[in-house]
XYZ file of C-alpha atoms in Angstrom:
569
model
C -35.361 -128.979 -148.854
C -31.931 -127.968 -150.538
C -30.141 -128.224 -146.942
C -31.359 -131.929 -146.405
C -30.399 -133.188 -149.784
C -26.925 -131.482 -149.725
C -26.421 -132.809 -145.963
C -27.288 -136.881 -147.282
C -25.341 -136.490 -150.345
C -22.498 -135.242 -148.467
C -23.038 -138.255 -146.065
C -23.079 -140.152 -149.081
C -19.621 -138.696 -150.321
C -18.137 -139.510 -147.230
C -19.370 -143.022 -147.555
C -18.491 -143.589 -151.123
C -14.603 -142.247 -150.533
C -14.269 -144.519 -147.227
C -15.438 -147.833 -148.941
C -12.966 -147.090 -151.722
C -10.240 -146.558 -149.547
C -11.387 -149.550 -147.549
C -11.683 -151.552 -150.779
C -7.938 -150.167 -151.973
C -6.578 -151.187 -148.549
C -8.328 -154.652 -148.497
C -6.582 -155.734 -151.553
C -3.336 -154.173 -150.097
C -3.600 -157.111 -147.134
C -4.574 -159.728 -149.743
C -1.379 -159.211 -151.402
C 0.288 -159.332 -147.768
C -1.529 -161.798 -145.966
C -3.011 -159.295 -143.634
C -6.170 -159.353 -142.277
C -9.035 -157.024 -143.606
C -11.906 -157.046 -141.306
C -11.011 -154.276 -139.463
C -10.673 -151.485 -142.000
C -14.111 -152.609 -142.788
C -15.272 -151.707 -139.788
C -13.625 -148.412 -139.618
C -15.217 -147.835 -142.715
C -18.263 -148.266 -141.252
C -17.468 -146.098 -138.374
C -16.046 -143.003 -140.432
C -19.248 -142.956 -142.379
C -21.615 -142.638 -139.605
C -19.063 -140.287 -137.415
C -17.094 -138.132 -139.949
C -19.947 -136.589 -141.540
C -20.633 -134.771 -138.119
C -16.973 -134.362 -136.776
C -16.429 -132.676 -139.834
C -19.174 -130.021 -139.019
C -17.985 -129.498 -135.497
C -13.937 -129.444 -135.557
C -11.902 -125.915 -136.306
C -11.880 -125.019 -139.798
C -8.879 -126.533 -141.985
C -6.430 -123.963 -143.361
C -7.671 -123.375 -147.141
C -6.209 -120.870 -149.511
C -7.717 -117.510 -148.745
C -9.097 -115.657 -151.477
C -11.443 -112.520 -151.908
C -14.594 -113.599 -153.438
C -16.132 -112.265 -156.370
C -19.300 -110.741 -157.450
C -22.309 -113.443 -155.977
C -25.743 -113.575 -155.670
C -27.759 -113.251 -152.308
C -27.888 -116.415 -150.150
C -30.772 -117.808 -150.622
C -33.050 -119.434 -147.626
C -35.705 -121.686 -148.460
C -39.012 -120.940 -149.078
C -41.449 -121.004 -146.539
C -45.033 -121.818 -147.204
C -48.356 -121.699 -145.718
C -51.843 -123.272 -146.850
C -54.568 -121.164 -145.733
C -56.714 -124.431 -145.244
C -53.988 -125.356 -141.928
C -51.069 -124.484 -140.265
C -50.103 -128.048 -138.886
C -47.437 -128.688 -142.411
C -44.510 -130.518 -141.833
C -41.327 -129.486 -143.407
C -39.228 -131.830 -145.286
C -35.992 -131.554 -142.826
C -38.428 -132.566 -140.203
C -39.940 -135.209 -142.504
C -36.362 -136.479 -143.103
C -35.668 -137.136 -139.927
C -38.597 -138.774 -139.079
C -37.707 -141.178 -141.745
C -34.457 -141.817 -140.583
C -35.535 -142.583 -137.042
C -37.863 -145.171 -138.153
C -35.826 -146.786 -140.451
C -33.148 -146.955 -137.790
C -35.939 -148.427 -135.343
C -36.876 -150.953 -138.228
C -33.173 -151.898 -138.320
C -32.753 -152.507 -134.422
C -36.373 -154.000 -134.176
C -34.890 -156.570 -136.782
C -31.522 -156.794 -134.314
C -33.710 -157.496 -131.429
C -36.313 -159.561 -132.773
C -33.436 -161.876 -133.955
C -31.688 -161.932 -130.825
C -34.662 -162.814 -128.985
C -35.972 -165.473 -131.216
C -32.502 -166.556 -131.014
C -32.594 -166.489 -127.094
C -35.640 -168.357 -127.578
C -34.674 -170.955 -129.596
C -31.544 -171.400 -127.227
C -33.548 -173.145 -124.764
C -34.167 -175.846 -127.166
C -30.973 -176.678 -128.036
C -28.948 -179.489 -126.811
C -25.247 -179.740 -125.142
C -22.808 -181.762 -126.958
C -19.499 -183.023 -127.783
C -18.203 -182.781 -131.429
C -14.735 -183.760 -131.761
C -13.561 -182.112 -128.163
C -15.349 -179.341 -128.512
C -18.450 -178.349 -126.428
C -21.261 -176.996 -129.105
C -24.820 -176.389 -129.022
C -26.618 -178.920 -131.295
C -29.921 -177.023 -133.185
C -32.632 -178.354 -135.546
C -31.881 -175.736 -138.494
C -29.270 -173.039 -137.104
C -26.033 -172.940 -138.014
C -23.154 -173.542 -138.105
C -22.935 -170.306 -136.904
C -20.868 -168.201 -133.852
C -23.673 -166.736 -131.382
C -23.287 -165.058 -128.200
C -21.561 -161.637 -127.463
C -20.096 -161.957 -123.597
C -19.440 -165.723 -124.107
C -19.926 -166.723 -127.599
C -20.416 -170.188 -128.465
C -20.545 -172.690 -131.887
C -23.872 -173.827 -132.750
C -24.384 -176.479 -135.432
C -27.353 -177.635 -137.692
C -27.940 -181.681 -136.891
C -27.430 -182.655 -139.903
C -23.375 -181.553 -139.803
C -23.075 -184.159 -137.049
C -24.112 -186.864 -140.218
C -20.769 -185.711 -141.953
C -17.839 -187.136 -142.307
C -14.794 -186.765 -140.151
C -12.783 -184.447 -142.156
C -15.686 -182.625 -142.920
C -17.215 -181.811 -139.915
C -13.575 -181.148 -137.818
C -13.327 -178.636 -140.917
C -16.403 -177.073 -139.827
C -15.428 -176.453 -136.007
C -11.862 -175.518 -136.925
C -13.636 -172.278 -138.915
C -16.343 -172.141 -135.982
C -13.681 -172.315 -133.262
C -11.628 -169.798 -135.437
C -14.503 -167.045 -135.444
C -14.928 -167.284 -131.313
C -11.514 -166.844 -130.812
C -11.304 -164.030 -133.299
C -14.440 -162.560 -131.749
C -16.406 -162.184 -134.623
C -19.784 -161.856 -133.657
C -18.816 -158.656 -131.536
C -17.416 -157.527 -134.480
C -20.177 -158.327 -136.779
C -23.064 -156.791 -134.074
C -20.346 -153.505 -133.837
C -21.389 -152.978 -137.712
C -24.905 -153.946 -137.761
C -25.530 -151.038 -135.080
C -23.785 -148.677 -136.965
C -25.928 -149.745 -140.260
C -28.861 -148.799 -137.675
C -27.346 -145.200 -137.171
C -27.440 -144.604 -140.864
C -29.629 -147.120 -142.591
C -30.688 -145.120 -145.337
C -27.242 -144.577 -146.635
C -26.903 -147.645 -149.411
C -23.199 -147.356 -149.357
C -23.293 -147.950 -145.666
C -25.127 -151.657 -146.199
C -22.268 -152.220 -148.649
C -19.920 -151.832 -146.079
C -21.546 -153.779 -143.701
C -22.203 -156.539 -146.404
C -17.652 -156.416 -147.391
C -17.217 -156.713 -143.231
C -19.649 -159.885 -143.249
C -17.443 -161.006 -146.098
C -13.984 -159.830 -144.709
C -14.950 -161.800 -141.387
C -15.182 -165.144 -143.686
C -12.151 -164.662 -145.550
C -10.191 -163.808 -143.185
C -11.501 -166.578 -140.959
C -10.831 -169.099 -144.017
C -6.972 -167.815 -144.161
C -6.836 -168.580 -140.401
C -8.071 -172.253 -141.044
C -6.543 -172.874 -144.487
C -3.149 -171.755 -142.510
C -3.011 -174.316 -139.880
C -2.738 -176.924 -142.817
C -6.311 -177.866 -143.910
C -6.685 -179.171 -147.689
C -8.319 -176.553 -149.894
C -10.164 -179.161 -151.741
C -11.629 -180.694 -149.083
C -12.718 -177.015 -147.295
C -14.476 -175.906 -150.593
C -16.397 -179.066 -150.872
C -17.128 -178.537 -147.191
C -18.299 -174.708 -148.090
C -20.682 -175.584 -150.660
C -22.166 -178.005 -148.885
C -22.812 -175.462 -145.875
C -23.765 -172.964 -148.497
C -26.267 -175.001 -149.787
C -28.103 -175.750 -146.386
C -27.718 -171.718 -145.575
C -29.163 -170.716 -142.397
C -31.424 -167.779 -141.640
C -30.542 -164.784 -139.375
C -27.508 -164.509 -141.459
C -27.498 -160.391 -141.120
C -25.851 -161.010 -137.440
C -24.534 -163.988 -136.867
C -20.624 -165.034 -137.800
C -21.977 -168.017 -139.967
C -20.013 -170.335 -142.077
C -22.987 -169.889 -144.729
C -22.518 -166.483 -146.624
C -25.124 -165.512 -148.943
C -24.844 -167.436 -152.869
C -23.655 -163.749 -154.236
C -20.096 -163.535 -152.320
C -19.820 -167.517 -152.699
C -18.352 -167.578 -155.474
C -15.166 -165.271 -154.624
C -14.721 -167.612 -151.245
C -14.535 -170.611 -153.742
C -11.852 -168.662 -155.988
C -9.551 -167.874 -153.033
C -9.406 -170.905 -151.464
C -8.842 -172.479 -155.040
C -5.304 -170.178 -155.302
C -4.356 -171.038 -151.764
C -1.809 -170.390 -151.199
C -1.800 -167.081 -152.081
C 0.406 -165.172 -154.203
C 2.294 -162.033 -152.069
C 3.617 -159.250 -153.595
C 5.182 -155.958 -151.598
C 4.830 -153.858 -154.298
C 1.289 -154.382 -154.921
C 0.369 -154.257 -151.332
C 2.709 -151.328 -150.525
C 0.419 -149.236 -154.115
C -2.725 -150.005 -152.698
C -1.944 -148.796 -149.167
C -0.604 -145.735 -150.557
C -4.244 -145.300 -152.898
C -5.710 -146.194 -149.754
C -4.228 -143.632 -147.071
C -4.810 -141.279 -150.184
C -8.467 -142.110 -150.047
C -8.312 -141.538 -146.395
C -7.099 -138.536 -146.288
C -9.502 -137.019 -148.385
C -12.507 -138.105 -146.890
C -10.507 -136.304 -143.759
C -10.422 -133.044 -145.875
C -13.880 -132.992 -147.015
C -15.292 -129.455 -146.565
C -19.031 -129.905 -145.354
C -20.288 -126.405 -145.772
C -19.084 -126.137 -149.635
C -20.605 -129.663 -150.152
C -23.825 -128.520 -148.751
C -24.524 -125.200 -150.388
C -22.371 -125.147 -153.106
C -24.110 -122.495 -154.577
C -24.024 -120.027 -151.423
C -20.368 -120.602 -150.181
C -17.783 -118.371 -151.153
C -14.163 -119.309 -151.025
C -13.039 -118.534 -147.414
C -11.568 -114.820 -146.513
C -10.039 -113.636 -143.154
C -12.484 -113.769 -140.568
C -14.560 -110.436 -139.133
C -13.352 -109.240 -135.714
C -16.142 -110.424 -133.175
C -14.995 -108.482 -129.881
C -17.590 -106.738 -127.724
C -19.869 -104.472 -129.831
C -21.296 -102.265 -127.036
C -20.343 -100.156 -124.007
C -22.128 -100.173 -121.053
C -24.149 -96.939 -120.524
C -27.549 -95.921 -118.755
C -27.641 -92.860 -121.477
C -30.530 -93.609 -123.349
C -30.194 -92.719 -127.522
C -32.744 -90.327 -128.540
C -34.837 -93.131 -130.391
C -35.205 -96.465 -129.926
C -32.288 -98.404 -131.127
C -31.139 -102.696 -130.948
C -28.129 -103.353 -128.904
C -26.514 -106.701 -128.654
C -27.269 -108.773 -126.080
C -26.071 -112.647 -124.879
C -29.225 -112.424 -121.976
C -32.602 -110.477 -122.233
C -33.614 -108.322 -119.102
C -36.070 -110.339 -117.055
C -39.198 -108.897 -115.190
C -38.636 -109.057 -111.372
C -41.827 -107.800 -109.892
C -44.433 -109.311 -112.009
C -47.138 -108.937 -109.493
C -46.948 -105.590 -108.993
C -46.742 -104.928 -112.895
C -50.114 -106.719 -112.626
C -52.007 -104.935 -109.884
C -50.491 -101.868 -111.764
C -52.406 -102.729 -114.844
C -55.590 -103.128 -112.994
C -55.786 -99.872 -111.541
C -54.489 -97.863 -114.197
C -56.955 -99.576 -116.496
C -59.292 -96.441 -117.090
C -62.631 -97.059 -115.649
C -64.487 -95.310 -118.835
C -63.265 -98.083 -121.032
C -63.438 -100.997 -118.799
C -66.661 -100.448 -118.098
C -67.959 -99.858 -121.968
C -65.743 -103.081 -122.402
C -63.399 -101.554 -124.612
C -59.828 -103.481 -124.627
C -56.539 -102.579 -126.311
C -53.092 -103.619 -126.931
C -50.644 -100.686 -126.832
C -47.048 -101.831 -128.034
C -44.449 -99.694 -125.887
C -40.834 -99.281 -125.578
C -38.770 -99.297 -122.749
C -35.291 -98.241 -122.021
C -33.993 -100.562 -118.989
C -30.680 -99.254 -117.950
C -27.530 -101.143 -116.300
C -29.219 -101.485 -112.947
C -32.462 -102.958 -114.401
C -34.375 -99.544 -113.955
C -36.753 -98.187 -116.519
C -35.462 -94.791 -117.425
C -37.518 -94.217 -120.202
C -40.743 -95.048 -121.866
C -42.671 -94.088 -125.217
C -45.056 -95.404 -127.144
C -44.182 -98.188 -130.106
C -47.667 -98.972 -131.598
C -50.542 -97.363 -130.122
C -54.285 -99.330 -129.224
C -55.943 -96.822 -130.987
C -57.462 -95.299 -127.532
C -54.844 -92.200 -126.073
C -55.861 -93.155 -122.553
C -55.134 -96.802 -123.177
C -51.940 -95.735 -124.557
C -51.132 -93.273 -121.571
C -52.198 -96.032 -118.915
C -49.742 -98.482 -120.594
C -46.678 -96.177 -120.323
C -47.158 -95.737 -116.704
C -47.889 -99.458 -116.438
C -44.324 -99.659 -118.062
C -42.995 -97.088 -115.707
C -43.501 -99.847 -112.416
C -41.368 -102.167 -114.198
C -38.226 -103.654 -112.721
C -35.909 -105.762 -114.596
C -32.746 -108.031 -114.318
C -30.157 -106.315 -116.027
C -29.303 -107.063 -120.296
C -26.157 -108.907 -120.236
C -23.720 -108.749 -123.439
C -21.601 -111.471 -122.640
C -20.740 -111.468 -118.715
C -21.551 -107.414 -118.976
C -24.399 -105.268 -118.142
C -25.607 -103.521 -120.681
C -28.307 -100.759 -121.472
C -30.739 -101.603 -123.774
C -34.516 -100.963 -125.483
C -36.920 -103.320 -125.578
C -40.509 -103.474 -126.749
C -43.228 -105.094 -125.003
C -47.422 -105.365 -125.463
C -49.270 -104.430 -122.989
C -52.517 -105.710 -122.769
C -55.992 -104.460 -121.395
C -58.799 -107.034 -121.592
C -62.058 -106.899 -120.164
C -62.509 -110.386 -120.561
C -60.426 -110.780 -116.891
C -56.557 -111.186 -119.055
C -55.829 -107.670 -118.550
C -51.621 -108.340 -118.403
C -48.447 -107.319 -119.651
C -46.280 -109.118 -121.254
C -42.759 -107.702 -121.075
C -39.822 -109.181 -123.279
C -41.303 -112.666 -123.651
C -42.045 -111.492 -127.263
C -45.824 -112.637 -129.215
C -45.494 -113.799 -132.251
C -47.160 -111.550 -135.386
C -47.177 -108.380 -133.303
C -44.081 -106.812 -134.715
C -41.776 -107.409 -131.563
C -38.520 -106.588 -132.671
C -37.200 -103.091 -131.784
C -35.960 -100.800 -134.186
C -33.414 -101.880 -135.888
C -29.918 -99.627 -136.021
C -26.692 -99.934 -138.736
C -23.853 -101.374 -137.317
C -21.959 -98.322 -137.875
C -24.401 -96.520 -135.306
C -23.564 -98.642 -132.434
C -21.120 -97.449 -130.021
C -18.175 -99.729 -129.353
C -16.195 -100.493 -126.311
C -13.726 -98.434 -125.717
C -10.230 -99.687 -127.287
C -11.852 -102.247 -128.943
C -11.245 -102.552 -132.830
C -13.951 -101.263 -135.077
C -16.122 -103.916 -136.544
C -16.688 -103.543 -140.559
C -19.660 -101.926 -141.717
C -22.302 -104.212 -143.413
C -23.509 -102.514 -146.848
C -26.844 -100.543 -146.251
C -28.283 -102.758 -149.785
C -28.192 -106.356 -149.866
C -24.912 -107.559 -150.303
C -23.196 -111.296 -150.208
C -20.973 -111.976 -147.006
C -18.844 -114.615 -147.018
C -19.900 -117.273 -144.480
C -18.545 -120.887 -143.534
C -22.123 -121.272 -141.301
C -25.631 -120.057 -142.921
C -28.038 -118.699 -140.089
C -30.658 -121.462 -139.788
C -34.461 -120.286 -138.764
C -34.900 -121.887 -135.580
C -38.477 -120.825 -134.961
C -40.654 -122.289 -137.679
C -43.566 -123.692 -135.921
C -44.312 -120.331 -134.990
C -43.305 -118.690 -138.055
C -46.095 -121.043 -139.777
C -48.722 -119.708 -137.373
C -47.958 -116.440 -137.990
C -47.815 -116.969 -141.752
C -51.378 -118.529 -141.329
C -52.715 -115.639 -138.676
C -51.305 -112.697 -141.404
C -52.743 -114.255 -144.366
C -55.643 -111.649 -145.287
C -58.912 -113.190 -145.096
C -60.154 -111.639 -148.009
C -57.554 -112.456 -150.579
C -57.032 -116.482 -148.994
C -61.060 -116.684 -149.114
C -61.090 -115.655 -152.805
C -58.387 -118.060 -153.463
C -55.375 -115.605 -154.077
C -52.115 -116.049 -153.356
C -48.655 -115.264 -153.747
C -44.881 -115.434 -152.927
C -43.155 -111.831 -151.854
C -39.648 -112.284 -151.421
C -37.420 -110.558 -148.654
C -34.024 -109.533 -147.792
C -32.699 -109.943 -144.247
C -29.962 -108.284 -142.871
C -29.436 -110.819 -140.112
C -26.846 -109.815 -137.458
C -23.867 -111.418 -135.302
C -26.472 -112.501 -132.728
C -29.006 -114.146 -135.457
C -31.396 -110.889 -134.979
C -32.921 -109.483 -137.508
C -31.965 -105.853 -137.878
C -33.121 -104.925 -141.177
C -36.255 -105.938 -143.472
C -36.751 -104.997 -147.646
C -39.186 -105.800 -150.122
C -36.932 -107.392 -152.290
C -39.701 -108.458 -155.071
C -43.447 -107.592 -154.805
C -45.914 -110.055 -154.741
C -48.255 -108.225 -156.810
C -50.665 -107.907 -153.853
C -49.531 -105.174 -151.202
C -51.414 -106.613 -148.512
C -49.609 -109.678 -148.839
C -45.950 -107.765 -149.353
C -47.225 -106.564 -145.733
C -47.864 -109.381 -144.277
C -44.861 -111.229 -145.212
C -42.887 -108.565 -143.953
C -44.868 -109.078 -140.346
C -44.157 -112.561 -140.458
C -40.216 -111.663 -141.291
C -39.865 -109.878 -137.974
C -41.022 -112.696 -136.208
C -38.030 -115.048 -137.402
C -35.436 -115.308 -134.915
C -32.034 -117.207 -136.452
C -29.168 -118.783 -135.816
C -25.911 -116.857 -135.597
C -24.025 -116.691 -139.092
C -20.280 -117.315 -138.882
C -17.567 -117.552 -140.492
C -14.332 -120.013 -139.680
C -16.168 -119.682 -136.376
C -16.408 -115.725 -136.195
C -20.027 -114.590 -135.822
C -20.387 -111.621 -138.727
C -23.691 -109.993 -140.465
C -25.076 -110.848 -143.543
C -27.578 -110.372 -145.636
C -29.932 -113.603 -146.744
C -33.082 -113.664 -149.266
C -36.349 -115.270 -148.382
C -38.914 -116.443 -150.277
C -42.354 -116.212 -148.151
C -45.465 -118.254 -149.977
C -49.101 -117.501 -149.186
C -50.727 -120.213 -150.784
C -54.535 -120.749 -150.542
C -56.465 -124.290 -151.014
């Protein structure tokens, strides 16, 4: 929950500093007569875009510093009901929100546009003071139209007088030429790519407003008498039309009427390069730190350190087909891929021993396998056993048919262990199922230091991760990118007996989580009180399968703390 609300306030940040700096640069073209529409709308587009081309450009160059003494990172929770497994969590409830808001916002864009469309075919052609218009019952005066835009006005401005009503298609004419309604629709479809953000509907509310103004300096410049053009703006303003989110209409809403009536009253306007030159200055100022925003330390201010030189992340293994006396992880970009299924299959069948079949005894043995450079299976022994030695034994010559497609680390062969259930069924499912790992059967292979791994030769020695939990510095937090299935798992571990009687409880864990978002390490970092569910949780941990950690870019090892909840209902 922690990484959503630190990712929308930091959207919010973004916001807030761009329609300040829009606002400081706004009254910097007041004071010389320059328009400020557009930096409106590029306040609207920095808000929507920054917030993600911040997360996905090169780091900025910050002081480097060695952090001090810090706590664990800390993961969120994850929690299970022992009444279902079907929970939502709230970054997936946030985003549903957001996409139907953002649906309610363009249903509301297209519903307008098509009872505008609609409406259009009602209209009438006409002439108003050498102008060609479309005459409505109620719309207008408004701009519509985005290829070919053209004025429509209410019947009742045809009743003004002259003055008047050449006022009103001098501002109409003034927001075709200008293009306004592209402009306006260009914001209200950004609005619909962040419409929860409040700071974004302020924008697009100043960029409605902008539009006007500016669109009033255009007509008040080609000579028009103020007087006469705010008599003519409160009478439009009192006839408002509807639709008024997307259309470039003379009738703002009543709350921004009142600063229309104010600058037309001063016209003209007072200029001053000093003024205008301060606030462009505050405003490139404002700018530029909405540029320098740092999105990681604004969304886990709490687990960021200040940034240090980055880990080496060259190759971390040699190639060899000399298999280590245990089983051991290696790193790997591309897991070895079964190539003869089939005959893995008819191999299962026949070494299924008859004795057991027949008394319809099944098993699942858990076995590793070493698969060397050329995809061969050097090497077999026995992870977990079924409980049944001749189940066990039938499973590691099962293993022994296997051919693979080679482990790649990068673009490089490499040897490597895996661990794989095997399973015999008499229900007809007798199978194998080699790397594609089950979820809750502890499928992760025995985990190795870093300092145990062999390196490539020449290549620099990577730093050696503490063997207790210990902060890393990190610019990227490994995100869990399997939760649906961790969920099931958390609900499949749960102990019957202690979720039937209502008991539950929250062990916590530490990860060490490596370059490659694998989990190479599991403690009990705080008991639950219950030791079956300290087990389980650990179960469920070595099911989790992360995103890589970096930092500045660099993938490097760390060590995270999660809470695991077993809650019963």
């Amino acid at each position: 929950m922690m990484i959503v609300l630190a990712w929308l306030i930091y959207c919010f940040l973004i916001a807030s500093v761009l329609t300040a700096g829009a606002w400081a640069w706004e009254r910097g073209a007041r004071w010389s007569g320059r328009p400020a529409r557009w930096v409106w709308l590029g306040a609207l587009t920095g808000s929507v875009a920054l917030p993600w081309l911040l997360r996905v450009l090169p780091e900025r160059g910050w002081t480097e510093a060695v952090p001090g003494p810090m706590q664990l990172l800390s993961m969120d929770a994850l929690v299970v009901s022992g009444a279902s497994a079907a929970q939502w969590s709230v970054q997936e409830a946030a985003v549903l929100l957001w996409v139907l808001m953002s649906a309610a916002v363009l249903a509301y864009v297209g519903a307008t546009v098509l009872g505008l469309t609609r409406a259009r075919r009602r209209w009438r052609a006409a002439e108003v003071d050498g102008s060609s218009v479309l005459v409505a019952a109620a719309t207008g005066p408004a701009a519509v139209g985005i290829r070919r835009a053209m004025v429509v006005v209410p019947a009742w401005a045809l009743e003004l007088d002259g003055e008047l009503r050449s006022l009103l298609m001098r501002h109409e004419r003034a927001h075709v030429e200008a293009g306004d309604p592209r402009l306006l629709l260009a914001g209200v479809m950004l609005l619909a790519a962040m419409p929860w953000n409040p700071v974004v509907w302020l924008q697009l509310m100043r960029l409605r407003n902008a539009i006007e103004l500016d669109c009033d300096a255009r007509v008040l410049a080609t000579g028009a008498s103020p007087e006469r053009y705010g008599s003519l703006l409160l009478e439009v303003g009192r006839r408002r039309s509807r639709h008024s989110l997307v259309l470039a209409t003379f009738a703002e809403p009543r709350l921004l009427l009142e600063q229309r009536i104010r600058r037309i009253a001063q016209w003209p306007p007072e200029r001053s390069r000093p003024r205008a030159a301060l606030f462009t200055v505050a405003a490139l100022l404002l700018f530029a730190g909405a540029l320098s925003c740092d999105p990681v330390r604004v969304a886990s201010p709490s687990n960021v350190a200040p940034a240090v030189p980055a880990i080496d992340g060259s190759d971390l293994l040699a190639a060899t087909d000399t298999p280590p006396a245990t089983p051991t992880f290696t790193p790997m970009t591309r897991r070895p891929e079964l190539v003869n299924r089939e005959e893995v299959m008819r191999a299962l069948v026949r070494n299924y021993p008859p004795l057991l079949r027949d008394a319809g005894i099944s098993g699942r043995p858990s076995i590793y396998v070493f698969v060397d450079t050329t995809g061969t299976v050097t090497r077999t022994m026995v992870a977990r056993s079924s409980g049944y030695p001749a189940l066990d034994e039938a499973a590691l010559h099962v293993a022994g048919t296997m051919r693979f497609e080679p482990a790649l680390n990068r673009a490089r062969k490499v040897a490597v262990w895996i661990q794989l259930p095997i399973v015999f069924s008499t229900d007809g499912a007798t199978r194998a199922a080699p790397v594609s790992r089950r979820r809750g059967d502890d499928p992760r292979p025995v985990p190795v230091e870093p300092a145990q791994r062999p390196a490539p030769l020449g290549a620099p020695q990577r730093t050696a991760i503490s063997e207790k939990p210990v902060f890393t510095p990190m610019t990227d937090r490994p995100e869990l990118l399997n939760r649906d299935e961790v969920h099931q798992t958390l609900v499949r571990n749960y102990p019957p007996l202690l979720r039937d009687a209502g008991i539950g409880g929250t062990p916590t864990v530490h990860f060490l989580i490596d370059r490659t978002g694998t989990v190479q390490k599991l403690l009990l970092a705080k008991s639950s009180g219950y030791p079956a569910l300290d087990e389980a949780a650990l179960r469920v941990a070595r099911t989790m399968s992360f995103s890589a950690p970096l930092n500045r870019g660099t993938p490097v090892d760390v060590w995270v703390e999660i809470p695991v909840v077993f809650a019963a209902k």
